[in-house]
Coordinates of C-alpha atoms and ligand atoms in Angstrom, one line a residue:
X1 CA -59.5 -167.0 40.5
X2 CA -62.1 -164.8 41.5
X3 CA -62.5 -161.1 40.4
X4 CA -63.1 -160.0 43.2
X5 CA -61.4 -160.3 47.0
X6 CA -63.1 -162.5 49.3
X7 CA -64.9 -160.5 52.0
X8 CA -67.0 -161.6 55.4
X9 CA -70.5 -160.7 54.3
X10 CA -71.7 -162.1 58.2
X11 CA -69.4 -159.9 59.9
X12 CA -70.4 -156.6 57.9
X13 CA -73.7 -157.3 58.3
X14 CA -73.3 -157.3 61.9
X15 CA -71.6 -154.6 62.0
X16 CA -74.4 -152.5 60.5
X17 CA -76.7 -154.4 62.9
X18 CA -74.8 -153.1 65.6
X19 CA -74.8 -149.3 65.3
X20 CA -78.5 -149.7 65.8
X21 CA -79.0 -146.5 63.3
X22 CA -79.8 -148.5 60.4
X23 CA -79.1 -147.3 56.4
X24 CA -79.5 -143.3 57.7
X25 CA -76.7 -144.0 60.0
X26 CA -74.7 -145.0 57.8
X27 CA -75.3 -142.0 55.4
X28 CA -75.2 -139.5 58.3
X29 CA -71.3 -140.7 58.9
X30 CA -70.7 -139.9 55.4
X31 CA -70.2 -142.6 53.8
X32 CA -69.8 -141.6 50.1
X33 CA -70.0 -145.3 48.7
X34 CA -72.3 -147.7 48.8
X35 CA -71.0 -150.7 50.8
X36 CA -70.5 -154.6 49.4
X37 CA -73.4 -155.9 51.5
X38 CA -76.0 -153.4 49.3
X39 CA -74.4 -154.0 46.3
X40 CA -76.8 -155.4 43.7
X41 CA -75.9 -158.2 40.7
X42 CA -74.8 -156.7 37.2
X43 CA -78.0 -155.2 35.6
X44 CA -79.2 -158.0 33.7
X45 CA -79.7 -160.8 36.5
X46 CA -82.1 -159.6 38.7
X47 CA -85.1 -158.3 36.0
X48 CA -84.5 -162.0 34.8
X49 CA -84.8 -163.6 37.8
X50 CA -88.3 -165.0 37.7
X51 CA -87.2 -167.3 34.4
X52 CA -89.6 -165.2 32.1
X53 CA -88.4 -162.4 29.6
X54 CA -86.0 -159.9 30.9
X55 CA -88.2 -156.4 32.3
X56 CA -88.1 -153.5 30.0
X57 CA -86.3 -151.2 32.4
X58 CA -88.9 -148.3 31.7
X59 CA -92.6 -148.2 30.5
X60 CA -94.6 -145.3 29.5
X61 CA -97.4 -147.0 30.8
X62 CA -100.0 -145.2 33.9
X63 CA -101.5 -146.8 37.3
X64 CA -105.4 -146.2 36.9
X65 CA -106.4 -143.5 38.7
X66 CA -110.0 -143.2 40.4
X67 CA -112.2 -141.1 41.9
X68 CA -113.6 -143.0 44.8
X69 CA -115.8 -139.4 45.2
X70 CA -117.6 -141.0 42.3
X71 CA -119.2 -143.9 45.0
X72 CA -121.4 -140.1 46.6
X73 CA -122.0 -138.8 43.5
X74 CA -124.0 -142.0 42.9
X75 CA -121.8 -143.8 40.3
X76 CA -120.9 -146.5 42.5
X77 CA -121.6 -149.0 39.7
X78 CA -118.7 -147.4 37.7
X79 CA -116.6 -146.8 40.1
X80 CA -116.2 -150.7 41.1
X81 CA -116.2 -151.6 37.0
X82 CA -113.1 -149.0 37.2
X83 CA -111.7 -151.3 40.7
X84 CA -112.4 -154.3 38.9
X85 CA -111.0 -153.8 35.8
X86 CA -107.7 -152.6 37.4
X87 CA -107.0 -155.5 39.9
X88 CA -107.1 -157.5 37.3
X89 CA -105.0 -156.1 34.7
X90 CA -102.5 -153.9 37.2
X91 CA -103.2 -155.5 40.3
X92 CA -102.3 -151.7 41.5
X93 CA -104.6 -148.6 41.4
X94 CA -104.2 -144.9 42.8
X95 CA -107.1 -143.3 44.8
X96 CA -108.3 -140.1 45.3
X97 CA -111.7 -138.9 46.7
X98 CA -110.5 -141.6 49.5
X99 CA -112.1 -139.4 52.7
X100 CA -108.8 -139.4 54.6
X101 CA -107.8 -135.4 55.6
X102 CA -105.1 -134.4 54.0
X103 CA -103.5 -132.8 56.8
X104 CA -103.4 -136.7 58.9
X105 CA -101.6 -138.0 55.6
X106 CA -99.3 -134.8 56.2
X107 CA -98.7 -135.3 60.0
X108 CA -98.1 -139.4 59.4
X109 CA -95.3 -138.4 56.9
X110 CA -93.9 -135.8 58.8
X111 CA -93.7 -138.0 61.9
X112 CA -92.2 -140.9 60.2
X113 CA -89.7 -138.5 58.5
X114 CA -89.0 -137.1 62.6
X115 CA -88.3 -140.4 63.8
X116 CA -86.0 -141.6 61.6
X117 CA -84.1 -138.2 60.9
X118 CA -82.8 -138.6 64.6
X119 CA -80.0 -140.4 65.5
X120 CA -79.7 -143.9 66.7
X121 CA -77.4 -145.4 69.2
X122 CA -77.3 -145.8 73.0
X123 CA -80.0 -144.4 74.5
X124 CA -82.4 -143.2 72.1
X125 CA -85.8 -144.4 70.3
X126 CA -84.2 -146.3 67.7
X127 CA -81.8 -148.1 70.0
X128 CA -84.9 -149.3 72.5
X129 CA -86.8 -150.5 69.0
X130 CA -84.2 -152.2 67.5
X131 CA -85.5 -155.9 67.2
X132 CA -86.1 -158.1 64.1
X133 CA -88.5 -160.9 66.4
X134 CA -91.5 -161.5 64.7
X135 CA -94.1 -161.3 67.7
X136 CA -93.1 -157.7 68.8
X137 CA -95.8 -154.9 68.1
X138 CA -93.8 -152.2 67.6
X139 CA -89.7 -152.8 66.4
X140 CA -87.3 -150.3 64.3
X141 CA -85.0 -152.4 61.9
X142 CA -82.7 -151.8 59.2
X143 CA -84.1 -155.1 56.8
X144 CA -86.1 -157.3 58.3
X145 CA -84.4 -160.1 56.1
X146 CA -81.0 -158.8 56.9
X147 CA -79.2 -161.6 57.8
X148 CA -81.4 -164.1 54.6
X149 CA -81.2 -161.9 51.6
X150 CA -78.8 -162.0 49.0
X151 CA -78.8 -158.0 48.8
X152 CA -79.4 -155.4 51.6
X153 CA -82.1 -153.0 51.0
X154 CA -81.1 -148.9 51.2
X155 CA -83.9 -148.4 53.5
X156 CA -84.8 -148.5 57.3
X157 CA -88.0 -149.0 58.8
X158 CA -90.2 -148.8 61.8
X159 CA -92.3 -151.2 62.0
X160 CA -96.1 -151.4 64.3
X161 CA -98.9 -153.5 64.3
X162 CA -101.7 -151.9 64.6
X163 CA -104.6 -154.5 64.7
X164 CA -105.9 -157.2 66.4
X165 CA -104.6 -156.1 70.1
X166 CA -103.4 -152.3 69.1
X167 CA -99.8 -151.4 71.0
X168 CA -100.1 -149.2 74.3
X169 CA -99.8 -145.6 73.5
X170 CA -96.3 -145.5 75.7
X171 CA -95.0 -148.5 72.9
X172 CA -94.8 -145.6 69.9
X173 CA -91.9 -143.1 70.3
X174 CA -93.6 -139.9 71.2
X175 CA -92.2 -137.6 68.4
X176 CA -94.9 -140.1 66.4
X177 CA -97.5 -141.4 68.5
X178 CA -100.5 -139.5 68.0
X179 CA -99.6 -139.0 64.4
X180 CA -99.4 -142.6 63.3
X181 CA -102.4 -143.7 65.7
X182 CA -104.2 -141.0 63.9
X183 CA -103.5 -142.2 60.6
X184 CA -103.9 -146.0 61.4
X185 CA -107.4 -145.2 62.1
X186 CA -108.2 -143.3 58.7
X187 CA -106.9 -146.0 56.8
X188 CA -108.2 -148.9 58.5
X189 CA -111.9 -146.7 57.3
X190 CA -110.0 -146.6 53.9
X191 CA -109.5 -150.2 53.9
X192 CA -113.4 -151.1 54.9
X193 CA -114.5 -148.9 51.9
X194 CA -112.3 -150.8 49.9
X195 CA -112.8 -154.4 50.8
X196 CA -116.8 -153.4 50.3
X197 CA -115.6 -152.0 46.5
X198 CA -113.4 -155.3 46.0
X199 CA -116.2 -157.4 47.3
X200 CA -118.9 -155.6 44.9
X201 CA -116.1 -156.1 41.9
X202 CA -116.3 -159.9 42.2
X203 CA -119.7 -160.2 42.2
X204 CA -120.2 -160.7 45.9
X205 CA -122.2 -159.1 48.5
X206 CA -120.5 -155.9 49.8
X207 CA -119.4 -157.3 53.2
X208 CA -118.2 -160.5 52.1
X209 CA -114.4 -159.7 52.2
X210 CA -114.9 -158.4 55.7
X211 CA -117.1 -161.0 57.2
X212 CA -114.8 -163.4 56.4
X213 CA -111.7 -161.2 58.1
X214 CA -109.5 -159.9 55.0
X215 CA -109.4 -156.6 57.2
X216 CA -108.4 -158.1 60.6
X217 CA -104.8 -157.6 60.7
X218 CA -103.4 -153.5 60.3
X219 CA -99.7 -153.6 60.3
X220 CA -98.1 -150.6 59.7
X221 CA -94.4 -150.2 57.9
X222 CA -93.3 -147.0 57.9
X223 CA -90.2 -146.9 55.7
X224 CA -87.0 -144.4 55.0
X225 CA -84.7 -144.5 51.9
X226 CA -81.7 -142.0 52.7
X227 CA -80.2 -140.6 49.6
X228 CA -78.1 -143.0 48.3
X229 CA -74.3 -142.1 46.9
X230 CA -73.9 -144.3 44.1
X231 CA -78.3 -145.3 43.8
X232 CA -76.9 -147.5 40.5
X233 CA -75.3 -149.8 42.6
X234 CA -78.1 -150.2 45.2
X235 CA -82.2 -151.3 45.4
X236 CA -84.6 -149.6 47.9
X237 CA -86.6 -152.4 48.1
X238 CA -86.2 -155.4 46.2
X239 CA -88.5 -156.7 43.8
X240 CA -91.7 -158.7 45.5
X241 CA -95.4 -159.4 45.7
X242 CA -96.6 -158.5 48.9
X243 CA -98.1 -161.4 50.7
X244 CA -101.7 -160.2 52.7
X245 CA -104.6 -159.4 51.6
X246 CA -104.8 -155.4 50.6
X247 CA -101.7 -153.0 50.9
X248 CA -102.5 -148.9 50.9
X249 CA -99.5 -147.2 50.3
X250 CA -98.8 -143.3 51.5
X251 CA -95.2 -142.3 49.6
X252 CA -93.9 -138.6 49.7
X253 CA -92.7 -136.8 46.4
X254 CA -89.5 -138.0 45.5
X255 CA -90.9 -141.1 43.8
X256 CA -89.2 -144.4 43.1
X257 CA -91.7 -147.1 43.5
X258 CA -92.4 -149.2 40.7
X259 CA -94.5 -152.0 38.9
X260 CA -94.2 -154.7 36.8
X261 CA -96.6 -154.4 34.2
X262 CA -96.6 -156.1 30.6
X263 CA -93.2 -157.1 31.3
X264 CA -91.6 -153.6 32.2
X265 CA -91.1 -151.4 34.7
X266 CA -93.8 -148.9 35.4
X267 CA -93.1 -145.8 37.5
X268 CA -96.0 -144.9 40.1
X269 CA -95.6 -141.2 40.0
X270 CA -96.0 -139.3 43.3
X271 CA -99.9 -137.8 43.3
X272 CA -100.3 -135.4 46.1
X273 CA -103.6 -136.6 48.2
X274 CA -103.9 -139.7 46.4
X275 CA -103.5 -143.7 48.3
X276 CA -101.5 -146.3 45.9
X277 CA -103.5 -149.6 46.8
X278 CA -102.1 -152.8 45.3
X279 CA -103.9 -156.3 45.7
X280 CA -101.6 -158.6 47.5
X281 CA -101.3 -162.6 47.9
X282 CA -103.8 -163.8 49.3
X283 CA -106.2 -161.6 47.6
X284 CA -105.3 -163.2 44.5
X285 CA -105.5 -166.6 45.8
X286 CA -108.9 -165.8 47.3
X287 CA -110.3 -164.5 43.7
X288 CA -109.2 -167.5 42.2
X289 CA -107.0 -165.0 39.8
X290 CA -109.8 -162.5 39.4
X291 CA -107.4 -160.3 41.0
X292 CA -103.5 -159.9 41.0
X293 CA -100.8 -159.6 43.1
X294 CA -97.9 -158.0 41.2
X295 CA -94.7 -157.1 41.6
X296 CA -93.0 -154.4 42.6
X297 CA -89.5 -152.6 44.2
X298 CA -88.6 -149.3 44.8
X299 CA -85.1 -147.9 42.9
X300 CA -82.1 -146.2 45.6
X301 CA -82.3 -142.0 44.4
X302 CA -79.9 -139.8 45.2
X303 CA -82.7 -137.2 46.7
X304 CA -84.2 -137.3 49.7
X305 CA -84.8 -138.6 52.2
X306 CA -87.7 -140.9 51.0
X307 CA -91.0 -141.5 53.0
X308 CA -93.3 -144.3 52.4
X309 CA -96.1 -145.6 55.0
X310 CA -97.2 -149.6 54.0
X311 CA -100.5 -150.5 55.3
X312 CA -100.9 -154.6 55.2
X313 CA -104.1 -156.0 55.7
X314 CA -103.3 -159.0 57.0
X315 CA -102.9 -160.8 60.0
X316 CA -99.3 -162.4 59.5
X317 CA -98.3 -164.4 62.8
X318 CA -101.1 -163.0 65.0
X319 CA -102.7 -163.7 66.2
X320 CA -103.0 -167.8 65.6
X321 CA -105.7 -167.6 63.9
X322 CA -107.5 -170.8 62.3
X323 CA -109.3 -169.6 59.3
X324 CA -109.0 -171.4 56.8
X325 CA -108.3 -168.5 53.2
X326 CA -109.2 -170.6 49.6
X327 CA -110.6 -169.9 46.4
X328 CA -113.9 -168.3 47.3
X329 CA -116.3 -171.1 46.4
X330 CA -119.1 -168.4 44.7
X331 CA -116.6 -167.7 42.3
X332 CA -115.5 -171.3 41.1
X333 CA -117.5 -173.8 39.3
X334 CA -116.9 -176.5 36.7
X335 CA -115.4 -174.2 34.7
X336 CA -113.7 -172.5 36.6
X337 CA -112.0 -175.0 39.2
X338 CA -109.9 -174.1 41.8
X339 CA -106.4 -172.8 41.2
X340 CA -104.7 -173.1 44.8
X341 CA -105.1 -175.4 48.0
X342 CA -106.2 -173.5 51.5
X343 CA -103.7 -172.6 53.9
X344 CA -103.6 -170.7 57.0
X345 CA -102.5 -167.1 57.0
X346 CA -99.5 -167.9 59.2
X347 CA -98.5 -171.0 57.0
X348 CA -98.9 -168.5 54.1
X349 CA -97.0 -166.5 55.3
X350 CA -93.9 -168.9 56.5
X351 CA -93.9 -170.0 53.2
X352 CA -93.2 -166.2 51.9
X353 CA -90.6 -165.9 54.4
X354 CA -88.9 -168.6 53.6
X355 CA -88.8 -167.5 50.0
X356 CA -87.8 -163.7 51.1
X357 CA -88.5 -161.0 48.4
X358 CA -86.4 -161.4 44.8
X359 CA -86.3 -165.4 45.8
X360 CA -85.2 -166.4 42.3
X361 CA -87.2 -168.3 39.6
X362 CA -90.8 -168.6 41.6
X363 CA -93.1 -166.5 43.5
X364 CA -94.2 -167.7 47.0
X365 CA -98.0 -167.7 45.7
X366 CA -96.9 -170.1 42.7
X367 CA -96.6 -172.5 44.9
X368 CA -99.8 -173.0 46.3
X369 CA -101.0 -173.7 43.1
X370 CA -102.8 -176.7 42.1
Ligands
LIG401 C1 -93.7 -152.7 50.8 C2 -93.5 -151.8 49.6 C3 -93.1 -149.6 48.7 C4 -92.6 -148.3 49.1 O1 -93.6 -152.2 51.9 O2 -94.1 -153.8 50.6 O3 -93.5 -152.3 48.5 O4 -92.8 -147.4 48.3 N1 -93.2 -150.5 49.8 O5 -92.0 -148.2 50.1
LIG402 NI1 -94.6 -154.2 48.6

């Protein structure tokens, strides 16, 4: 006999699907208990999922910090010994010194935060938005893997790519248009400086990562945690890798984002000004391991609203595009051979999918090893 009563996971899924107001909706009816569908596994399953030791649930360790100011103050040789040595040992670095004006970090939060603070329902933004199909530009969804993951995520998100073939202006709700087109801009230059910095940290010329399109794709997530009743009982975001190329990550002060590192949990404090850039997928497949994608999730609080704004560099499905990623071939030789096949972006990226994030014993990326 089972503990506990059967219950129609489908049909409460749907239901949530069909206010079309996502997690915050849920939270501004009052609900003072965190619903079946969010609930996660007893504490010990999920840090054990990937088959290796059980995750420490807290380490004292920091994400590196740097100065990226350092580059004009002509120390650009330590500055990418700094980039180098933390992709490879955190796969995760803060930056300051980054170039982008405070004030467009400030007006990206703030217009995220706007959007998602209204309501949803008949008639508004959120309602028109509301769309989980992968080709659309610009969509507002409560989990894009509602209907596949074992666990729903406390957290809603609207959702815009931004590059190749940029969204009209009349696609982004007004409250955040200007705002988030702003911002995309600022950290698409973010993302040049860095893919020059990666290149230089591998050894390769400083355009290499861009001439061979790491920074064609922009998409955009801009997430929202509501506070969460009973946070114990829920995840923000589960544990994953992400799957492109680069992610640089905006998130507000409340915190709650963190890292796996040395087999525990690592927090990645709030630093007001600073980026959190984290290699992803494909970046490590590209280095041949020089660099790592790590895993991460962000932990359900019961403060905020939380902000976040994900940049992915990264193509995903669009467009079709036929290059061909692989171990870059100036960084392998006899002894240091290949450690994954090539594969398409898209096919990449199906493959990811298909695994969804917290997919049990494997990582999408192991998987392409040779
Ligand atoms: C992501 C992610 C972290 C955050 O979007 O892939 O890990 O702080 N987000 O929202
Ligand atoms: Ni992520």
């Amino acid at each position: 006999m089972s503990a506990t009563p059967a219950y129609d996971r489908a049909a409460e899924l749907r239901a949530l699907d069909a206010t079309l107001a996502g997690v915050r909706g849920l939270v501004a009816s009052g609900t003072a208990h965190v619903p079946r569908i969010f609930r996660v596994p007893g504490p010990e399953e999920p840090l054990q999922a990937r088959g290796g030791r059980p995750a420490q649930e807290r380490s004292a360790a920091t994400v590196p910090v740097i100065d990226l100011g350092g580059c004009g103050d002509g120390d650009r040789a330590g500055v990418v010994d700094s980039i180098r040595r933390a992709a490879a040992e955190w796969g995760f670095f803060q930056v300051t010194g980054h170039g982008v004006p405070g004030e467009a970090m400030a007006a990206a939060v703030a217009a995220v935060r706007a959007f998602h603070d209204a309501d949803g329902g008949e008639g508004s933004d959120k309602a028109r938005l509301y769309s989980r199909e992968p080709g659309k530009a610009v969509k507002y969804h409560c989990n894009f893997d509602l209907y596949q993951s074992p666990v729903a995520n406390w957290r809603d998100t609207l959702y815009l790519r931004m590059e190749p073939d940029p969204p009209a202006a009349e696609e982004l709700p007004k409250s955040c248009r200007d705002a988030l087109f702003g911002y995309s801009k600022q950290v698409k230059n973010l993302g040049a400086k860095l893919f020059e910095l990666l290149s230089e940290a591998l050894g390769l010329k400083p355009s290499y990562l861009t001439d061979i399109e790491c920074d064609l794709g922009q998409i955009v997530l801009c997430h929202y945690y509501p506070p969460c009743p009973q946070p114990e009982l829920a995840i923000g975001t589960s544990r994953h890798s992400d799957s492109g190329f680069l992610t640089i990550l905006l998130q507000d002060e409340i915190g709650g984002l963190q890292i796996l590192h040395e087999d525990g949990w690592v927090d990645v404090a709030p630093t007001p000004g600073a980026f959190i850039v984290n290699i992803g997928d494909l970046l490590q497949l590209i280095s041949n391991d020089k660099f790592r994608s790590v895993e991460h999730r962000v932990v359900a609080k019961n403060a905020g609203p939380r902000v976040s704004i994900a940049c992915f560099f990264s193509t995903h499905f669009h467009p079709a595009s036929t290059r061909i990623y692989g171990p870059i071939k100036e960084l392998v030789s006899d002894e240091n051979p290949p450690l994954y096949r090539e594969t398409l972006v898209r096919d990449y990226l199906a493959h990811y999918y298909s695994i969804g994030l917290d997919g049990g014993a494997k990582t999408a990326l192991s998987d392409f090893r040779l």
